[in-house]
Short mmCIF file of C-alpha atoms and ligand atoms in Angstrom, two decimals:
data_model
loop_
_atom_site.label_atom_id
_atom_site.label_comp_id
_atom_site.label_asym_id
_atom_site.label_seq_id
_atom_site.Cartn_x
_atom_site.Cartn_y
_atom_site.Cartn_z
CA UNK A 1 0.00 0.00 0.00
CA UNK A 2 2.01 2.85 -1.04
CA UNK A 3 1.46 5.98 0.56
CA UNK A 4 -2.35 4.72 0.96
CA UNK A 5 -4.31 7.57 2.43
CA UNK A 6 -8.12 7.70 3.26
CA UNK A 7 -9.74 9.91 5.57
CA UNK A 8 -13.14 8.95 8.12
CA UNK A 9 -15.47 11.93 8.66
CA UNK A 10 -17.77 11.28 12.18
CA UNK A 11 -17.90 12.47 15.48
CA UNK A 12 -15.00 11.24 17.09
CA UNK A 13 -14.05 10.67 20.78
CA UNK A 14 -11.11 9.37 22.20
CA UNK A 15 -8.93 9.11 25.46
CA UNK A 16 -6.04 11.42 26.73
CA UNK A 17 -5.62 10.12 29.81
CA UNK A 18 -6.88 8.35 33.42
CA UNK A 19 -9.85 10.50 34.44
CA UNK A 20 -8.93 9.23 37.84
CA UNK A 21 -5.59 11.26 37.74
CA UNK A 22 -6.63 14.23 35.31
CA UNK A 23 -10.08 14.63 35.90
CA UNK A 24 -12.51 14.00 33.51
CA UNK A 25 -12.58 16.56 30.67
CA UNK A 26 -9.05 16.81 30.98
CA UNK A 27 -9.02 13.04 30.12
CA UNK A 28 -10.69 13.00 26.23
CA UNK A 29 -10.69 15.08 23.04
CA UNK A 30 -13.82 15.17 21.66
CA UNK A 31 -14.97 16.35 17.72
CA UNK A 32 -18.38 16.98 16.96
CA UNK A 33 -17.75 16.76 13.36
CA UNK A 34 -14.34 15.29 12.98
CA UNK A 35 -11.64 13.77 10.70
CA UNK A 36 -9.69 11.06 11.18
CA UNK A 37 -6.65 10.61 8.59
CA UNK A 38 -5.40 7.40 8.23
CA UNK A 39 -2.05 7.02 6.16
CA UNK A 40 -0.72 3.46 5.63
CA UNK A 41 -2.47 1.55 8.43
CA UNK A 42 -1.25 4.31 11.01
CA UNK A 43 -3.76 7.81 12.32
CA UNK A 44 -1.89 10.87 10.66
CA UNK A 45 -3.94 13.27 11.34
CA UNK A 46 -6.93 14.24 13.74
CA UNK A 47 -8.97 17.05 13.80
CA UNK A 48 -12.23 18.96 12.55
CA UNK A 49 -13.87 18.62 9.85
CA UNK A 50 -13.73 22.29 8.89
CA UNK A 51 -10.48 23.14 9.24
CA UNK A 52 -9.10 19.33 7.44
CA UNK A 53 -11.38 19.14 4.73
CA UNK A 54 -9.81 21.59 2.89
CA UNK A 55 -6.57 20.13 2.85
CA UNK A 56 -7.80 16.61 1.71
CA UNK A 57 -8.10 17.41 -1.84
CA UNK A 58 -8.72 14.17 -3.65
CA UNK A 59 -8.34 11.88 -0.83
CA UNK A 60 -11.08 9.21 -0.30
CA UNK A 61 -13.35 9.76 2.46
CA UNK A 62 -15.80 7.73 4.25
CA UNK A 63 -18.88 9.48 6.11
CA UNK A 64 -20.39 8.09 8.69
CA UNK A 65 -23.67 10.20 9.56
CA UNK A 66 -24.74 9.77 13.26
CA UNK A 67 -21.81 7.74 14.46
CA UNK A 68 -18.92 8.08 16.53
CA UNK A 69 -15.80 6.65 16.03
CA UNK A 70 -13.39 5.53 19.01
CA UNK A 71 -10.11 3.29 18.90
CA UNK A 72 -10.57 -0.21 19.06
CA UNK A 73 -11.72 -1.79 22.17
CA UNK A 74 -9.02 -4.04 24.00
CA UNK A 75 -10.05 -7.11 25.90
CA UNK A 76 -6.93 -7.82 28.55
CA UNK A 77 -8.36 -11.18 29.46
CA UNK A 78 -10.17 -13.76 27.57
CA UNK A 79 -9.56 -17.61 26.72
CA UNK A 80 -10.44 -18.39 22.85
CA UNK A 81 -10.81 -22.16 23.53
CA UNK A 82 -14.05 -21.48 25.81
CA UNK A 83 -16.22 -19.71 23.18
CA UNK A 84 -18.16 -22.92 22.81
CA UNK A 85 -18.90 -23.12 26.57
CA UNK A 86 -19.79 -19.37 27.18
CA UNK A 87 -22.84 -19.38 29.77
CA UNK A 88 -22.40 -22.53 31.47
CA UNK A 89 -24.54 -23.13 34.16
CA UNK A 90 -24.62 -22.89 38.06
CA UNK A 91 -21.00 -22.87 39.22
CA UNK A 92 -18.51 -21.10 40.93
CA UNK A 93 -15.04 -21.07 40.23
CA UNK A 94 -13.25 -24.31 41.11
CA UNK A 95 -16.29 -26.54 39.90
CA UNK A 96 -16.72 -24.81 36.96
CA UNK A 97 -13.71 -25.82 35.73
CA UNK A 98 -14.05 -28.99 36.60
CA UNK A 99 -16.98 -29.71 35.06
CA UNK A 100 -17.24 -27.49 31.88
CA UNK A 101 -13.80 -26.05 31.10
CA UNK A 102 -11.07 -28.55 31.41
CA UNK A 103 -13.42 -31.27 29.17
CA UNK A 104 -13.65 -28.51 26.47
CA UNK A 105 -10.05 -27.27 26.53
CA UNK A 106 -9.26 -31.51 25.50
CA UNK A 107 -11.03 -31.00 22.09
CA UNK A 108 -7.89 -28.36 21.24
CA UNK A 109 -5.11 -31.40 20.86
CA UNK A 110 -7.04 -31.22 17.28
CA UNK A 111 -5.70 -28.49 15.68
CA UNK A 112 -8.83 -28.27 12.87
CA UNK A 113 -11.09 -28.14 16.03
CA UNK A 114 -8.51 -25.39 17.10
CA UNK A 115 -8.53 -23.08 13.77
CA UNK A 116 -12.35 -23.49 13.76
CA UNK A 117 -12.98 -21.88 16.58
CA UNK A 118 -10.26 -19.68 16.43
CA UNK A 119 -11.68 -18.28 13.53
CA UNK A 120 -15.06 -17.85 15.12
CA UNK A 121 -13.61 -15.97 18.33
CA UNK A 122 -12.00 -13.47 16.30
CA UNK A 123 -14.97 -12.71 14.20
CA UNK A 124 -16.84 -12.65 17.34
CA UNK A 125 -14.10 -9.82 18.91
CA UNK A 126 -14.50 -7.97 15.97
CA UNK A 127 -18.06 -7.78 16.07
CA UNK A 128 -17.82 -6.49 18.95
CA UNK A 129 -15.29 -4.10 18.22
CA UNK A 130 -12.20 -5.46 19.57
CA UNK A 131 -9.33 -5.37 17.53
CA UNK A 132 -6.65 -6.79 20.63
CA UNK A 133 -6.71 -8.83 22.75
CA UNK A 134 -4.52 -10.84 25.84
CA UNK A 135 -5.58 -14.26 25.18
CA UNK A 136 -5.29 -17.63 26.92
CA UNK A 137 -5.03 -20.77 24.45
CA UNK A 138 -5.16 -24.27 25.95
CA UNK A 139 -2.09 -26.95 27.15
CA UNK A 140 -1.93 -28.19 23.59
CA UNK A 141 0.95 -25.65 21.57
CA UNK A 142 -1.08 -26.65 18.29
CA UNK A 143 -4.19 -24.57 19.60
CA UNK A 144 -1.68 -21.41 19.71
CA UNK A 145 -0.55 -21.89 16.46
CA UNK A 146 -4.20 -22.13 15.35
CA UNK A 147 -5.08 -19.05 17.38
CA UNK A 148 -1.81 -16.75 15.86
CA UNK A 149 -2.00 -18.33 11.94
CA UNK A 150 -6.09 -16.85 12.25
CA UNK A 151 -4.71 -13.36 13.78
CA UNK A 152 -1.64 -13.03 11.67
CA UNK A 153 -4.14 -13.04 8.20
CA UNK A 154 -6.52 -10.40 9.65
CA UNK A 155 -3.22 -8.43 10.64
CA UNK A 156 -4.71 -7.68 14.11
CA UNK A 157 -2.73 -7.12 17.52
CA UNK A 158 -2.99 -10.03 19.81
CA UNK A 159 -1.00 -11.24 22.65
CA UNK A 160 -1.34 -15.29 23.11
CA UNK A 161 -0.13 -18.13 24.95
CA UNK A 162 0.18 -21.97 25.48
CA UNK A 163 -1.24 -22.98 28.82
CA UNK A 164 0.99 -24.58 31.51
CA UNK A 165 -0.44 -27.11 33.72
CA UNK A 166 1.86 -29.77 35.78
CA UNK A 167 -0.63 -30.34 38.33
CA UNK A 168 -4.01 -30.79 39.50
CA UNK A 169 -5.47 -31.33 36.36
CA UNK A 170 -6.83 -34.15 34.07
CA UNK A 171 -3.87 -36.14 32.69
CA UNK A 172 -4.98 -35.10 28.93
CA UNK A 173 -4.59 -31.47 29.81
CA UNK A 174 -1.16 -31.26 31.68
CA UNK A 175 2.67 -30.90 30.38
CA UNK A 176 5.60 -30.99 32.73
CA UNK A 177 8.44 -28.49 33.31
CA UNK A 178 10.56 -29.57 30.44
CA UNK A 179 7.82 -30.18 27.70
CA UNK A 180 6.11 -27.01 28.95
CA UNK A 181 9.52 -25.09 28.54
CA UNK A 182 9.89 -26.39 25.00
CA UNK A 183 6.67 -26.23 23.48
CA UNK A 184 7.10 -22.32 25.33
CA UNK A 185 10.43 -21.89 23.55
CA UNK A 186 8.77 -23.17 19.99
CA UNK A 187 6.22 -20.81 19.79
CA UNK A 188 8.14 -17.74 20.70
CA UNK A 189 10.62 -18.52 18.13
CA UNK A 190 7.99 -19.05 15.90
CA UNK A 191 5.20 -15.99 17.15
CA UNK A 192 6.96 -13.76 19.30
CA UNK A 193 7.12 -10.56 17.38
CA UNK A 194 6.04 -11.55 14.10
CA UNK A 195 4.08 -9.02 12.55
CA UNK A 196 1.37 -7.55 15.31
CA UNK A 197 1.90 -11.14 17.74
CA UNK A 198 2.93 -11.21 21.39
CA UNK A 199 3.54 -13.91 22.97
CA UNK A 200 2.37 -14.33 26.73
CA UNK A 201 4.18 -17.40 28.68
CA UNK A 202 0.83 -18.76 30.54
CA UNK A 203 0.40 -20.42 33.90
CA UNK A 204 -3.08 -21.25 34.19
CA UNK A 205 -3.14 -20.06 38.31
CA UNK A 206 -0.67 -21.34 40.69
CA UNK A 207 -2.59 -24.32 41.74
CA UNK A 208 -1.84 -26.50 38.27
CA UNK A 209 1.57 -25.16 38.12
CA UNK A 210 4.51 -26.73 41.01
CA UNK A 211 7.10 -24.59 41.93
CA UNK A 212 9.31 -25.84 39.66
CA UNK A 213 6.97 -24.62 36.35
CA UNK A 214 6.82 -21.51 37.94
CA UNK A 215 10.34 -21.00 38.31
CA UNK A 216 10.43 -22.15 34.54
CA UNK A 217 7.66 -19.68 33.55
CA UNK A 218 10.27 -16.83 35.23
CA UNK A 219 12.89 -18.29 33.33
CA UNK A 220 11.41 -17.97 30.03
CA UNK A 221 10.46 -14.17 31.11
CA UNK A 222 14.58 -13.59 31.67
CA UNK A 223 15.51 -15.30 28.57
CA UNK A 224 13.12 -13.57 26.04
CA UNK A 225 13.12 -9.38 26.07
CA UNK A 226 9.75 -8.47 25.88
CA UNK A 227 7.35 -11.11 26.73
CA UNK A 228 4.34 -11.28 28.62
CA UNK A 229 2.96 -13.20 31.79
CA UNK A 230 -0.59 -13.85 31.71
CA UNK A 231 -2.02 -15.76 34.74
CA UNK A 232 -5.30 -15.55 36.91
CA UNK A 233 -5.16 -14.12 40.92
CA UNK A 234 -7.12 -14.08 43.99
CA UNK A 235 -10.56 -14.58 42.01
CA UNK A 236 -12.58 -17.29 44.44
CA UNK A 237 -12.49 -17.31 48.09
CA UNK A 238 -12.37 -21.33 48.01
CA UNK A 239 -9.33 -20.78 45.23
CA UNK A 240 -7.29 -18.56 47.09
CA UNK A 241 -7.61 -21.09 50.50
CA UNK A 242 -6.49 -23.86 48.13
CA UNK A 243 -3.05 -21.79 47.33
CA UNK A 244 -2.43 -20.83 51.03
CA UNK A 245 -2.41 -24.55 51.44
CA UNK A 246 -0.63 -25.51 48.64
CA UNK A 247 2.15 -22.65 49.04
CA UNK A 248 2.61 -22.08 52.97
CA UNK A 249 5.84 -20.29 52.42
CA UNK A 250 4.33 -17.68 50.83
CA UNK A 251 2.99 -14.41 52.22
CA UNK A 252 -0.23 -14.00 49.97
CA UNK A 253 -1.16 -15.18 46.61
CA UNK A 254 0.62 -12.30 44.94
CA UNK A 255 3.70 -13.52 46.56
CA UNK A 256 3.68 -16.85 44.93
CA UNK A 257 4.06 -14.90 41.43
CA UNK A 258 6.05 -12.55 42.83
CA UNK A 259 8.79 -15.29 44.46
CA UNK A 260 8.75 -17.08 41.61
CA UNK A 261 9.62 -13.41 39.16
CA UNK A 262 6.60 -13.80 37.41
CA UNK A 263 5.31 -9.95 38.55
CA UNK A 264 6.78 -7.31 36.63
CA UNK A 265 6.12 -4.68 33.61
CA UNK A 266 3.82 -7.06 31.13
CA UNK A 267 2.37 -8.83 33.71
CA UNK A 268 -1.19 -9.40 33.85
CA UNK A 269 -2.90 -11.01 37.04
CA UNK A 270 -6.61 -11.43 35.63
CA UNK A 271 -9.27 -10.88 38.51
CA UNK A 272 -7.90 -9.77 41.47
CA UNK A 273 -10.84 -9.31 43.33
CA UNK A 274 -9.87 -10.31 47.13
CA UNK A 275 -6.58 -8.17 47.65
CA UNK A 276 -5.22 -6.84 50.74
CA UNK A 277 -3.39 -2.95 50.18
CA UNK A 278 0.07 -5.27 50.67
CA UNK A 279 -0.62 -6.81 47.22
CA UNK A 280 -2.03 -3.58 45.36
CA UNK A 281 1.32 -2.32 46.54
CA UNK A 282 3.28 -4.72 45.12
CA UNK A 283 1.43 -4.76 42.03
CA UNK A 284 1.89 -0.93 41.44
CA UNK A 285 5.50 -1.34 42.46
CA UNK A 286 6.20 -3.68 40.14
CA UNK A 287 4.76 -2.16 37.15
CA UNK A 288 2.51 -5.09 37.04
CA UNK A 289 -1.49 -4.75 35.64
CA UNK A 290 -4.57 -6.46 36.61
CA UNK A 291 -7.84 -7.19 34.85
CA UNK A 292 -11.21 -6.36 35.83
CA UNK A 293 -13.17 -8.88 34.19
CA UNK A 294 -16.99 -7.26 35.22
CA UNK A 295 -19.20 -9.82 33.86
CA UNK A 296 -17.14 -12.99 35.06
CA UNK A 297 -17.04 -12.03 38.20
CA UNK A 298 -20.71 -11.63 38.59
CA UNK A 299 -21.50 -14.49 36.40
CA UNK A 300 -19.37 -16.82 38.45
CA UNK A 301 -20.15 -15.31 42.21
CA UNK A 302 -16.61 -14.30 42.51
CA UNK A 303 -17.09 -10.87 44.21
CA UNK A 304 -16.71 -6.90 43.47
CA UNK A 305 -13.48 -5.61 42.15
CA UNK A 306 -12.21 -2.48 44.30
CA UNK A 307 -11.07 -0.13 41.24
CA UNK A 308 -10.95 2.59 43.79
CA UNK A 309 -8.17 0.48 45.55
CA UNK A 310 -6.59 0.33 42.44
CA UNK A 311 -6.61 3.73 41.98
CA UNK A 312 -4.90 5.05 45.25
CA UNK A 313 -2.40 2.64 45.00
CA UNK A 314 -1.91 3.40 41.46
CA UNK A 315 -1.91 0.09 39.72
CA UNK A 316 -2.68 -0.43 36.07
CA UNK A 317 -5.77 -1.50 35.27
CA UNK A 318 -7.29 -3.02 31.94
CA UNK A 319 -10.69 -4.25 31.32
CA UNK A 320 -11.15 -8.28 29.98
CA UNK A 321 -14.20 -10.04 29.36
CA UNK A 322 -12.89 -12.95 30.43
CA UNK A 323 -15.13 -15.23 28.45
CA UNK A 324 -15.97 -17.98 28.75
CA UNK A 325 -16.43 -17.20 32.51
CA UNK A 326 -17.37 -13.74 31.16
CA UNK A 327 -20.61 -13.81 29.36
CA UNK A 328 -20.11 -11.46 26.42
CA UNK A 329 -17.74 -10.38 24.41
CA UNK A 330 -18.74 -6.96 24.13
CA UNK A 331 -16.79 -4.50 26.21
CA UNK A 332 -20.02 -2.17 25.86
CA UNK A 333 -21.44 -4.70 27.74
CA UNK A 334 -18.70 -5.49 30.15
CA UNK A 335 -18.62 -1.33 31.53
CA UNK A 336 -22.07 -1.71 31.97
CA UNK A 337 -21.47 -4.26 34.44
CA UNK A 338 -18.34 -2.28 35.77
CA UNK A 339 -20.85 0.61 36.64
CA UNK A 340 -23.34 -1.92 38.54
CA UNK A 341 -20.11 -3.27 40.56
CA UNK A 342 -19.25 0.33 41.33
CA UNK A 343 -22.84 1.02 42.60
CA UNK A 344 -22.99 -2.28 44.81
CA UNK A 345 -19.77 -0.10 46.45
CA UNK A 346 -21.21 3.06 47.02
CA UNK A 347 -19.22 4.16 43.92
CA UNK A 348 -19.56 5.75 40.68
CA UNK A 349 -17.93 4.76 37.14
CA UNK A 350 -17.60 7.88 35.24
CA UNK A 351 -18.45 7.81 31.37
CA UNK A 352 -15.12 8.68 29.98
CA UNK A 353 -13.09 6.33 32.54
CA UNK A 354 -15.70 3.48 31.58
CA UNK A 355 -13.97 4.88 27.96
CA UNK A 356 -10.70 4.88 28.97
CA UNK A 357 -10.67 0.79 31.04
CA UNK A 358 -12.01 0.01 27.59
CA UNK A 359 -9.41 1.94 25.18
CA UNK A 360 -5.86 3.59 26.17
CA UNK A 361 -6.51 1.93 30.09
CA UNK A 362 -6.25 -1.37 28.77
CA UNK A 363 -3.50 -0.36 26.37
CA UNK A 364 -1.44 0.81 28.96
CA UNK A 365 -2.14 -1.98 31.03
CA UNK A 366 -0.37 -3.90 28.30
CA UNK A 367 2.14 -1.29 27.94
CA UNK A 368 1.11 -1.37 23.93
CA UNK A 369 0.18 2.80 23.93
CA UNK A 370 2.66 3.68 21.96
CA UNK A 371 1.10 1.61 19.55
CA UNK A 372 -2.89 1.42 20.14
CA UNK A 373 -5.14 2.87 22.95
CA UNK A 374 -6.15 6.68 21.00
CA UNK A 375 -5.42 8.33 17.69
CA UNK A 376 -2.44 10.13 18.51
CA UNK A 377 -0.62 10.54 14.94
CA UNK A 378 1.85 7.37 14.77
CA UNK A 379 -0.64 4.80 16.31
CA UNK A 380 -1.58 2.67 14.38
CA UNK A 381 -5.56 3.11 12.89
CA UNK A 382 -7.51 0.30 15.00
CA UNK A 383 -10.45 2.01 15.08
CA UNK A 384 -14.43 1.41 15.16
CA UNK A 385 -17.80 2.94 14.12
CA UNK A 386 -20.24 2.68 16.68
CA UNK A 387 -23.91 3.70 15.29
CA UNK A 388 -26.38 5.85 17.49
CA UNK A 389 -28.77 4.35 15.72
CA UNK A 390 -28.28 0.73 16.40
CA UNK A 391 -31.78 0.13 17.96
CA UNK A 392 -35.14 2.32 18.16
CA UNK A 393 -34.82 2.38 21.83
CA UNK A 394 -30.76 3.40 21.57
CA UNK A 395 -32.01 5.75 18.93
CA UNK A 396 -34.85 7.21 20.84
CA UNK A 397 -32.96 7.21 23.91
CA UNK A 398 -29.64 8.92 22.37
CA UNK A 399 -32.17 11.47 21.00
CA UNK A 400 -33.01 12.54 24.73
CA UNK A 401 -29.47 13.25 25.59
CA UNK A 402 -28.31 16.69 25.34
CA UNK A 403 -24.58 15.49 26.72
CA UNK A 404 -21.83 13.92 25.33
CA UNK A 405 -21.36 12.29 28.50
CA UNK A 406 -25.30 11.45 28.53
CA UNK A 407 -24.60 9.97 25.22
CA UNK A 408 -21.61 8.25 25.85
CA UNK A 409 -23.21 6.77 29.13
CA UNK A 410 -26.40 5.23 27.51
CA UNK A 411 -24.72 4.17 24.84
CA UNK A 412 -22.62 1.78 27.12
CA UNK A 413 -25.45 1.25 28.95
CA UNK A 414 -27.34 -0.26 26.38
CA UNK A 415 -24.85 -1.08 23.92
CA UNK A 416 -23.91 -4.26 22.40
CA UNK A 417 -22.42 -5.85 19.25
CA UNK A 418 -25.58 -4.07 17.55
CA UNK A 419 -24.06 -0.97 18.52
CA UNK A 420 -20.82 -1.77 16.04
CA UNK A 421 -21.37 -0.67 12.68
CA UNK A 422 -17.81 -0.85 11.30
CA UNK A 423 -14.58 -2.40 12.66
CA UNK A 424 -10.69 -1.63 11.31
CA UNK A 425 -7.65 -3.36 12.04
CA UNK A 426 -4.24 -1.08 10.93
CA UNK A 427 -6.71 0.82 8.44
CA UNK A 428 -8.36 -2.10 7.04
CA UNK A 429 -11.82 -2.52 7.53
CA UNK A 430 -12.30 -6.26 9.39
CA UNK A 431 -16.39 -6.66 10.05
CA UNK A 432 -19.01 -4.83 8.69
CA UNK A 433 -22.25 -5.15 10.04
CA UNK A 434 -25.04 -6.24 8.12
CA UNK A 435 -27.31 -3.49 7.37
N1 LIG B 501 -8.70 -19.67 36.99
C1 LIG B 501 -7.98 -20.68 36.45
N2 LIG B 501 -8.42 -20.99 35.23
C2 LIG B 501 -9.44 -20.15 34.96
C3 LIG B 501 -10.30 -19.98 33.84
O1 LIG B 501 -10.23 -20.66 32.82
N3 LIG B 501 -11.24 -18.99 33.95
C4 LIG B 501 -11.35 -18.21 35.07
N4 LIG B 501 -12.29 -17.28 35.11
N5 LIG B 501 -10.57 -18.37 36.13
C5 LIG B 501 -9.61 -19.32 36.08
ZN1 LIG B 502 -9.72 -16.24 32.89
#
């Protein structure tokens, strides 16, 4: 694509900053009628339509009336291989898996069964309007593959990972320190910076991994610059019992991360719903990031998130859906469970915050916003089109609001994959809704 330019005309809204740190119109840019110039899969230019149009003689432009574009939504936590199981019933945590995850994670030893439903998860993100993602794979290094061959042709940014299991898990679904350390080292020689891929080195939780993995899973951290560590903390009461027994020697269930070097800048402890202000700490010290899965946690009775806590102790935060724990894949859908958490606290979840968990939050969380998260010029254009119109009520309701944070706020409220008229991956457009 030489020197490929094409410019989007909408209102267009994106994020500057945490609202919790700059306050909330300090913390988005905001164009009622707006341009966004995208040159070569990357945002050149943003501004207003008046004052760009001029320049943009002859370049193609795409209008979208009664829209608003934002950047991409980014989903920090989510496992692929548990689309098919999504809203499975009447268990918490440890049962759960037991009973409905670990028996569909065995189907992903075949790696057709793999690339099908790789294939459907990522239409399904981009449906929704998520164009990256920090995703869990299963034990099985073929279901990676799958997952990254799928990603790589639609050019998108995604972070990925083989499971590690060594331990208290069903014999089909476990590796052991050295397999799990090769079958690691494979794929990041194979993935690991290839076009848009990350590779994340993935302990499933500290129960199914000894010591000894853990130590490995550090290992791999020190020998590749770069990499990510993608794990699940403190989620279930009855789960985080089950690792003070397994690892007396540690402090909390941060510490058995943190002992083993798993914590650290790219680190991302899904959940983290039962922490004490010792962990937070450490968390923030580290440079580590958490996700706030909203509709998981609800879905599987795991508790309330404290983003507040998060917030005074200053620890990254990105937003996941977590499915198939989480019950949708829409982030739309996961900040309108974020605000109901917040009001079970006492607490509000302002508009343009619920914007930024879902945008340049989660992109910092990932320590990717130099890359993605807003339309500074240099990003790259991972952007979508999200229609006021989706619905009659969403239209009629939208028509009520005389705010853009009014707007924004229903919109999230009642906003779905409906809502997503348009996705784009690096410029390209990647789902177009029907109609
Ligand atoms: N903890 C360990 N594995 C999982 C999983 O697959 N989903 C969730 N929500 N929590 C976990
Ligand atoms: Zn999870």
């Amino acid at each position: 694509m030489p020197n490929h330019r094409h410019a989007y005309r909408a209102a267009i809204l994106h994020s500057l900053a945490d609202p919790a740190v700059v306050g909330s119109e300090a913390s988005y840019a905001y164009f009622e009628d707006g341009i966004l110039l995208v040159e070569d899969g990357h945002v050149r230019q943003l501004g207003h339509a008046a004052e760009l149009l001029p320049q943009l003689q002859g370049v193609a432009l795409t209008e979208y009336p009664d829209a608003l574009i934002t950047p991409g939504f980014i989903d920090s936590h989510i496992h692929y291989p548990q689309t098919g199981m999504i809203g499975a019933y009447g268990e918490q945590l440890l049962d759960w898996l037991n009973t409905y995850t670990f028996p569909t994670e065995m189907r992903f030893a075949d790696k057709a069964h793999a690339s099908e439903v790789a294939a459907i998860f990522l239409k399904e993100l981009l449906r929704n309007g998520t164009t990256t993602a920090l995703v869990f794979a299963s034990v099985h290094k073929q279901s990676v593959d799958a997952f990254f061959e799928a990603a790589e042709a639609l050019n998108l940014r995604m972070i990925a990972g083989k499971v590690l299991m060594d331990r208290n898990a069903p014999e089909a679904l476990t590796d052991t320190v050295e397999s799990g350390y090769a079958d690691s080292r494979e794929l990041i020689e194979r993935w690991h910076g290839k076009g848009r891929l990350h590779y994340a080195v993935t302990p499933r939780f500290a129960p199914t991994s000894t010591p000894a993995q853990l130590a490995m899973a550090g290992q791999l951290l020190r020998e590749y610059p770069e990499l990510y560590l993608h794990t699940h903390l403190s989620e279930n009461r009855q789960e985080i019992e089950w690792v003070k027994a397994l690892f007396p020697e540690s402090s909390d269930y941060l510490d058995v991360y943190h002992q083993h070097r798993l914590t650290g800048p790219r680190s991302v402890f899904a959940h983290a719903v039962h922490l004490c202000d010792a962990q937070c700490r450490r968390l923030a010290e580290t440079g580590s990031a958490v996700a706030f899965c909203p509709t998981s946690n609800l879905f599987l009775g795991s508790g309330l998130f404290d983003l507040r806590a998060m917030e005074r102790h200053g620890v990254r935060v990105g937003l996941g859906t977590d499915v198939g724990a989480g019950t949708s894949f829409s982030q739309l859908r996961s900040l309108s469970e974020a605000y109901k958490i917040m009001q079970l606290q006492g607490q509000k979840l302002d508009p343009f915050k619920s914007l930024y968990l879902a945008t340049l939050g989660s992109a910092q969380a990932l320590y990717l916003d130099e890359r993605i998260g807003n339309f500074a010029p240099g990003k790259e254009a991972d952007f979508v089109v999200l229609d006021y119109q989706a619905t009659p009520l969403i239209r009629y309701r939208l028509q009520q609001s005389a705010s853009l944070a009014e707007r924004l706020f229903a919109l999230i409220t009642l906003g779905d994959d409906r809502v997503v008229k348009e996705t784009f991956a690096a410029g390209r457009s990647v789902h177009r809704r029907d109609g």
